[in-house]
mmCIF file of C-alpha atoms in Angstrom:
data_model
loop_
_atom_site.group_PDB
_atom_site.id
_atom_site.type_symbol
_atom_site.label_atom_id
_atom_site.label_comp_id
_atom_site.label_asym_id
_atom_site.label_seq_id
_atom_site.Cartn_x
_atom_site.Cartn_y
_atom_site.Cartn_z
ATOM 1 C CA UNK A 1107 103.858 103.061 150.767
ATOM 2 C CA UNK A 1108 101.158 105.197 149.569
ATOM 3 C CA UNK A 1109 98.367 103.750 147.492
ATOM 4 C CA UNK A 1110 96.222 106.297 145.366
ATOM 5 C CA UNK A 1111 93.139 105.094 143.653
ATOM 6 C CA UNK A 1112 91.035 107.504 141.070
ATOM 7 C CA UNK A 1113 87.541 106.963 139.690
ATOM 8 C CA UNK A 1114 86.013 107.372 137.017
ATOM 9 C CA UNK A 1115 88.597 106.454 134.668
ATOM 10 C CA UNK A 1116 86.313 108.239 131.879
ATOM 11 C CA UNK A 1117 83.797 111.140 132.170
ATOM 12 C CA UNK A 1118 81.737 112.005 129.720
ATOM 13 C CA UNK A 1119 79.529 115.402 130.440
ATOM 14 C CA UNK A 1120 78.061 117.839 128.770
ATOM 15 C CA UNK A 1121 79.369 121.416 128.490
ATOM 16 C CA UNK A 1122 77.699 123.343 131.203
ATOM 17 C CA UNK A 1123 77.242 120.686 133.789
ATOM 18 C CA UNK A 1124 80.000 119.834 136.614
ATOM 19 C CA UNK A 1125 82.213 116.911 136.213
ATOM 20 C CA UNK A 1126 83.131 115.174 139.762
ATOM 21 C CA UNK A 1127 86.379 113.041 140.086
ATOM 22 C CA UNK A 1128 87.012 111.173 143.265
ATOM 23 C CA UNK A 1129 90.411 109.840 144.499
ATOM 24 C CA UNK A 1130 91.116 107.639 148.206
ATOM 25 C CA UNK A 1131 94.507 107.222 149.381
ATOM 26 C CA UNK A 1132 96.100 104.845 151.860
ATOM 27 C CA UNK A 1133 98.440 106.673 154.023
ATOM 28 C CA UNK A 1134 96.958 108.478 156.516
ATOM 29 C CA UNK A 1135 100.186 110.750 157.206
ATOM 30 C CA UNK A 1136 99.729 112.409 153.689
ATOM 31 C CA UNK A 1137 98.825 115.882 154.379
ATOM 32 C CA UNK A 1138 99.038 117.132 150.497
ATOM 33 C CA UNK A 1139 96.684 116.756 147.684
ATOM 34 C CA UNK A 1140 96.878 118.448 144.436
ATOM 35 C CA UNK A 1141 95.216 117.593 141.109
ATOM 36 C CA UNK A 1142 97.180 118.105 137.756
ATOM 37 C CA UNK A 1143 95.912 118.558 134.123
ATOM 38 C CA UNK A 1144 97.446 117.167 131.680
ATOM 39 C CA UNK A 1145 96.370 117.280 128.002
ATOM 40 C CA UNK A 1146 97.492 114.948 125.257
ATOM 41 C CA UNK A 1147 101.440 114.761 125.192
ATOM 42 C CA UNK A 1148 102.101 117.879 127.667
ATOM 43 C CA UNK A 1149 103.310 118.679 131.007
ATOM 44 C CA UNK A 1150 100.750 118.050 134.330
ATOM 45 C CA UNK A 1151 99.937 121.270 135.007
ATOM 46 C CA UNK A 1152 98.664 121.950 138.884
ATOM 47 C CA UNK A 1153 95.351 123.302 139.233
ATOM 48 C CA UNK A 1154 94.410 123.352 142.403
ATOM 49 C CA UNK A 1155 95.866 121.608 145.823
ATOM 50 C CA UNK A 1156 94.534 121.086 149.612
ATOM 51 C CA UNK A 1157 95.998 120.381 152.681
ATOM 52 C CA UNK A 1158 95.456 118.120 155.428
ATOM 53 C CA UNK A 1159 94.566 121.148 157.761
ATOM 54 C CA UNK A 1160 91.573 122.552 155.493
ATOM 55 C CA UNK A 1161 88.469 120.546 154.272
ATOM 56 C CA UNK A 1162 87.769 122.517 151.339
ATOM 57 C CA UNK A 1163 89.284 125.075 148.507
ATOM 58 C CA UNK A 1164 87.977 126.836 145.787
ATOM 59 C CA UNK A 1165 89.248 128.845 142.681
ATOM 60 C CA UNK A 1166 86.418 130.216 140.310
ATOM 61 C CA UNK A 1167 84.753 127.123 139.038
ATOM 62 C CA UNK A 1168 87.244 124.505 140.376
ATOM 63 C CA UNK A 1169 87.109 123.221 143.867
ATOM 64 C CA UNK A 1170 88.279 120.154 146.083
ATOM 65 C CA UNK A 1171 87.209 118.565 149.138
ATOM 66 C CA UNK A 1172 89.370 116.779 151.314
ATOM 67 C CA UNK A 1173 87.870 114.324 154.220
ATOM 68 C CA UNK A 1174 90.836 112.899 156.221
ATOM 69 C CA UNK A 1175 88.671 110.675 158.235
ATOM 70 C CA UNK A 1176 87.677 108.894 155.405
ATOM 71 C CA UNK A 1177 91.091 109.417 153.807
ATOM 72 C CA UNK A 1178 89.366 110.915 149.988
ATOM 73 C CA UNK A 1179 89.069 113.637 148.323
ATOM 74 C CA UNK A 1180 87.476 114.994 145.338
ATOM 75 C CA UNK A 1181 87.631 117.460 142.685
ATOM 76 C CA UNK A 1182 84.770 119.413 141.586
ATOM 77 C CA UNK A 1183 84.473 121.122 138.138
ATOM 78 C CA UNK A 1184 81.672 123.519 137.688
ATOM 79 C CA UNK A 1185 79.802 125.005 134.190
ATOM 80 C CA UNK A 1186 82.175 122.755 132.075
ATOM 81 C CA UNK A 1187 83.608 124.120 129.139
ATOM 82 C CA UNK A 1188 85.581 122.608 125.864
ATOM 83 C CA UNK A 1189 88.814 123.366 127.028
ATOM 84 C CA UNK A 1190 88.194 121.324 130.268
ATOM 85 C CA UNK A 1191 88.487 118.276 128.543
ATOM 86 C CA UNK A 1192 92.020 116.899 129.597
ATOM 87 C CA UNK A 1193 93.436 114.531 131.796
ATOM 88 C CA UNK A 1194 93.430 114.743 134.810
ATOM 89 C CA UNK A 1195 95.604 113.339 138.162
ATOM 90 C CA UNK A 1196 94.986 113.757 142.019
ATOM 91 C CA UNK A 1197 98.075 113.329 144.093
ATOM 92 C CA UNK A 1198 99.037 112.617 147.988
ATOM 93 C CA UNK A 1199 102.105 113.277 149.382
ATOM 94 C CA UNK A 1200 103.735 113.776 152.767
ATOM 95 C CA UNK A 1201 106.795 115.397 153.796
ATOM 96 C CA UNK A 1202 107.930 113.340 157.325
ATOM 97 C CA UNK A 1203 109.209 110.175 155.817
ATOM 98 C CA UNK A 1204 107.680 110.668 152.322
ATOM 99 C CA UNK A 1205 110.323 113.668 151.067
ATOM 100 C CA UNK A 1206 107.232 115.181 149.186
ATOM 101 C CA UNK A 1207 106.937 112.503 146.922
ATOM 102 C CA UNK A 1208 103.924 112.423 144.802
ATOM 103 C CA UNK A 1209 101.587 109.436 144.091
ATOM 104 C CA UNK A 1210 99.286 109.663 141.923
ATOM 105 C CA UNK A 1211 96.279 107.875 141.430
ATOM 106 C CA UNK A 1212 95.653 106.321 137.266
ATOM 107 C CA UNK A 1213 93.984 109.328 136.151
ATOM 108 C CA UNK A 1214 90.513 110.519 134.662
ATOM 109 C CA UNK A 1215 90.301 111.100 131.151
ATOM 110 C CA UNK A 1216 87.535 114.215 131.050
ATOM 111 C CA UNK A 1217 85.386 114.605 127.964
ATOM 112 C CA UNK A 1218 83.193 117.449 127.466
ATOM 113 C CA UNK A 1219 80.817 117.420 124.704
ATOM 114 C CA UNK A 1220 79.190 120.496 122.835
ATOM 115 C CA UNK B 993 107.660 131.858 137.729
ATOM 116 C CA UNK B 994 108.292 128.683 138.468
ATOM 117 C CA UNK B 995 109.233 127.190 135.004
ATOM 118 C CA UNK B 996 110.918 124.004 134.070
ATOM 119 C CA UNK B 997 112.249 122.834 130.836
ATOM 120 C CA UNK B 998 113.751 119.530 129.457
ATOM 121 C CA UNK B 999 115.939 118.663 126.949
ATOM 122 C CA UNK B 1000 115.978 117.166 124.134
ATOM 123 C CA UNK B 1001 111.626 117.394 123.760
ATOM 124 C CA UNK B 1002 111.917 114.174 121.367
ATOM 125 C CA UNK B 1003 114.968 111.870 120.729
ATOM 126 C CA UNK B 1004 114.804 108.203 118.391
ATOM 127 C CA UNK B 1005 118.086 106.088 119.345
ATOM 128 C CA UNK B 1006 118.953 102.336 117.998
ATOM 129 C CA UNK B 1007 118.625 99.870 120.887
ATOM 130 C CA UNK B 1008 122.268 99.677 122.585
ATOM 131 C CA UNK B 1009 122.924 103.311 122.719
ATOM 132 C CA UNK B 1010 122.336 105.578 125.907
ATOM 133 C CA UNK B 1011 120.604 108.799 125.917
ATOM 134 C CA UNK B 1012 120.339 112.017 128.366
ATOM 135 C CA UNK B 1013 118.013 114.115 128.901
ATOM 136 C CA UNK B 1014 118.029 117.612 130.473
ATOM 137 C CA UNK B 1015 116.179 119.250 133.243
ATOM 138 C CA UNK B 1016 116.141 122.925 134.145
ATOM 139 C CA UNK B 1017 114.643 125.127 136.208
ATOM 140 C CA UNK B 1018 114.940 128.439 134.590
ATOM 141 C CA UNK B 1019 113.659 131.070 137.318
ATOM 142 C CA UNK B 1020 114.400 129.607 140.807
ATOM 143 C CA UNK B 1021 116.467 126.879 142.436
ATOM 144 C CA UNK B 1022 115.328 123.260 142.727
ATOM 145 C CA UNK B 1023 117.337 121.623 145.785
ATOM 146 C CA UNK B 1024 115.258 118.632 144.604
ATOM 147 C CA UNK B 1025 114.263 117.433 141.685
ATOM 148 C CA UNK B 1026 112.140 113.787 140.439
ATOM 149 C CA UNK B 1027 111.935 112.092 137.171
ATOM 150 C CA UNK B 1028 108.699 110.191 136.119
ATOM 151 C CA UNK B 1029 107.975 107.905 133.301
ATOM 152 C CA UNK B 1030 104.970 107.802 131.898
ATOM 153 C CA UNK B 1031 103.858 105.192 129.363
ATOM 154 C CA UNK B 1032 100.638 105.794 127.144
ATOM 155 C CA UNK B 1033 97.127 106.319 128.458
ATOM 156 C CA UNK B 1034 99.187 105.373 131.912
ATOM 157 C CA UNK B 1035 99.631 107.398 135.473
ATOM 158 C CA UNK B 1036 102.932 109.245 135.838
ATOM 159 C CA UNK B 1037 105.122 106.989 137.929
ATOM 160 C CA UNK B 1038 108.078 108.034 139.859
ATOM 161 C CA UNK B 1039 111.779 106.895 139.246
ATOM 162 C CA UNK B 1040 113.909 108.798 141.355
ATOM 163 C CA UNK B 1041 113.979 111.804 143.988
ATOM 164 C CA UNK B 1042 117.165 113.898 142.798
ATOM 165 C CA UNK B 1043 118.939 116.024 145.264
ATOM 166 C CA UNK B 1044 121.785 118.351 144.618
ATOM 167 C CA UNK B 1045 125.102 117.176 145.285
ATOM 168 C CA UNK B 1046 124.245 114.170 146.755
ATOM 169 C CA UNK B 1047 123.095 110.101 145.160
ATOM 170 C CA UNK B 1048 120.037 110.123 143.697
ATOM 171 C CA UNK B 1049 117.201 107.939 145.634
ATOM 172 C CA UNK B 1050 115.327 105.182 143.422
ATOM 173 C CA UNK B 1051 111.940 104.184 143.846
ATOM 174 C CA UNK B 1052 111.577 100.082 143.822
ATOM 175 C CA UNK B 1053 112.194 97.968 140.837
ATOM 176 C CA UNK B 1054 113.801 100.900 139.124
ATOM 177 C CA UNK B 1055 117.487 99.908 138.593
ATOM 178 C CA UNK B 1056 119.661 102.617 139.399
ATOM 179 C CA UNK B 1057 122.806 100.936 136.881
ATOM 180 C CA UNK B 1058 120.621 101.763 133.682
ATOM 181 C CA UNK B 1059 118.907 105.159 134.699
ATOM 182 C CA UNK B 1060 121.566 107.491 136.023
ATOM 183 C CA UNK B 1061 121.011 110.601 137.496
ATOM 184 C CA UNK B 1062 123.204 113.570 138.226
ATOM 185 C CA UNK B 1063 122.180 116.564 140.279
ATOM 186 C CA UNK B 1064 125.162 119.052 139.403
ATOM 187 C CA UNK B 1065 123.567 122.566 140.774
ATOM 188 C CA UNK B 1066 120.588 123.655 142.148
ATOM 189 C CA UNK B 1067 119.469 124.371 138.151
ATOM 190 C CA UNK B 1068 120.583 120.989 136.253
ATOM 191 C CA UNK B 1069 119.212 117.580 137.023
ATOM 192 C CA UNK B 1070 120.283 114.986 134.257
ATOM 193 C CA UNK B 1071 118.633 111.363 133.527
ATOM 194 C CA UNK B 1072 120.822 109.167 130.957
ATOM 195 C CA UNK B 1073 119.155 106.070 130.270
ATOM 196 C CA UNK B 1074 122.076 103.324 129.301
ATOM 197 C CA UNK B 1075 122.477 100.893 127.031
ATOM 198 C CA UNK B 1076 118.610 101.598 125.802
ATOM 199 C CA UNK B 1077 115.680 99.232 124.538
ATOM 200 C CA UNK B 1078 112.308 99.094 123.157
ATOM 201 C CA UNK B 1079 110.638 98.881 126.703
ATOM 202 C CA UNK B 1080 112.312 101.766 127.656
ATOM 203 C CA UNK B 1081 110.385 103.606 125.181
ATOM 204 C CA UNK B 1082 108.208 106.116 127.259
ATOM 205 C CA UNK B 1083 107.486 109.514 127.915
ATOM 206 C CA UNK B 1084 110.024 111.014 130.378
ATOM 207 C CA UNK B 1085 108.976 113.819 132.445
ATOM 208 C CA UNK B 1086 111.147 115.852 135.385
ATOM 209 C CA UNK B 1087 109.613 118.271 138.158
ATOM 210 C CA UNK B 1088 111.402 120.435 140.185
ATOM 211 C CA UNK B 1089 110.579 121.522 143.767
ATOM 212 C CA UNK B 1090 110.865 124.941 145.510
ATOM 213 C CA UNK B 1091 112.563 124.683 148.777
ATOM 214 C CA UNK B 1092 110.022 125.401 151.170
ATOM 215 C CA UNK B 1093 106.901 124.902 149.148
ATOM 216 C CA UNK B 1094 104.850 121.402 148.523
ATOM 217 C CA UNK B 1095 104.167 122.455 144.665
ATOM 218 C CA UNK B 1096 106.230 120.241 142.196
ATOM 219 C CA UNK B 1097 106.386 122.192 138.722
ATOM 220 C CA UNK B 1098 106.419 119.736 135.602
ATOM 221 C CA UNK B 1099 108.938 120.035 132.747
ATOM 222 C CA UNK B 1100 107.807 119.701 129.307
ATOM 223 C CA UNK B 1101 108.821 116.186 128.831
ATOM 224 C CA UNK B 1102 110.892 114.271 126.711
ATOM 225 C CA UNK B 1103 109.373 111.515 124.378
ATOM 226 C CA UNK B 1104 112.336 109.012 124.041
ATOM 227 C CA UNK B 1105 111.914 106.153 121.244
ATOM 228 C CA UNK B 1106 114.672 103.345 120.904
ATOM 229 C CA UNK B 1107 114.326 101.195 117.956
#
């Protein structure tokens, strides 16, 4: 089955710089990659995903790379802020013989400090 | 759109007792739905893929006997943990897919405690 792996498991930053979180994943038929936020006793909440067919995606400050040869990808938070802290999960899934179940890797816990 | 919601959001039981817990999707309709556990400062790890009117399919090591699932509709997914202990103390959380789309939307999660 699919094996995720996440690092760092704790980032420390301070507010304004970017915080980068890197996940590899086993399976090379997983063709879905989304990253979830989750703060302290809440729901993951999706923030941004990527498929297998395009190396890179951005929305406003967020953004994730995806490079299949090397089976990673990584998310990218720019000009952190407060709020950012959280957190948070990448995820691989495929849909032939995987029915679009997630794995996700052990999750970075995000601090950023005024 | 897209929203999920579980019930009950907290529940305490005595050890012995089973409990179920609620999933919904409010706005749209889920032909499958998971359930994850998630124990503190821990990953969310899957139980079970849920999928309307048909047996539920468990991920390995989870025993199917003492965490029963029902998919009624394409709204209700249900998770009743049996005859409940301590170590089954977790955070339970359910997500519900669109048909069509790769996006699994969370529920709120339930925070079950057995004493």
């Amino acid at each position: 089955g699919e094996n995720v792996e996440q690092h760092p498991s704790t980032l420390s930053v301070q507010e304004g710089d970017s915080a980068v979180i890197k996940c590899t994943y086993s399976d090379s038929a997983s063709n879905y990659f989304p990253w979830y936020k989750q703060e302290l006793g809440k729901r993951p909440q999706l923030i941004i995903d990527i498929r297998s067919n395009v190396g890179e995606k951005k929305d406003q400050r967020i953004a994730v790379t995806l490079n299949k040869t090397a089976k990673h990808f990584s998310l990218h938070i720019t000009e952190t802020q407060p709020e950012d802290s959280a957190v948070y999960f990448c995820a691989a899934s495929r849909v032939t013989g995987g029915g679009n179940k997630l794995t996700f890797g052990t999750g970075t816990q995000l601090k950023v400090e005024l | 759109g897209a929203v999920v919601s579980q019930h009950p959001s907290w529940v305490i039981c005595k050890s012995g007792t089973s409990v179920k817990i609620e999933c919904r999707s409010l706005d749209f309709q889920a032909t499958t739905m998971f359930w994850y556990r998630q124990f503190p400062k821990q990953s969310l790890m899957l139980m079970a893929t849920s999928n309307e009117g048909s047996k539920a399919t468990y991920e390995q090591g989870v025993e199917k006997d003492k965490f029963l699932i029902n998919h009624a509709s394409l709204t209700l997914s249900t998770l009743t943990v049996t005859s409940a202990h301590p170590e089954d103390s977790s955070f339970y959380i359910c997500s519900a897919l669109l048909a069509g789309e790769r996006t699994q939307y969370f529920g709120p999660g339930t925070r079950l405690t057995v004493l």
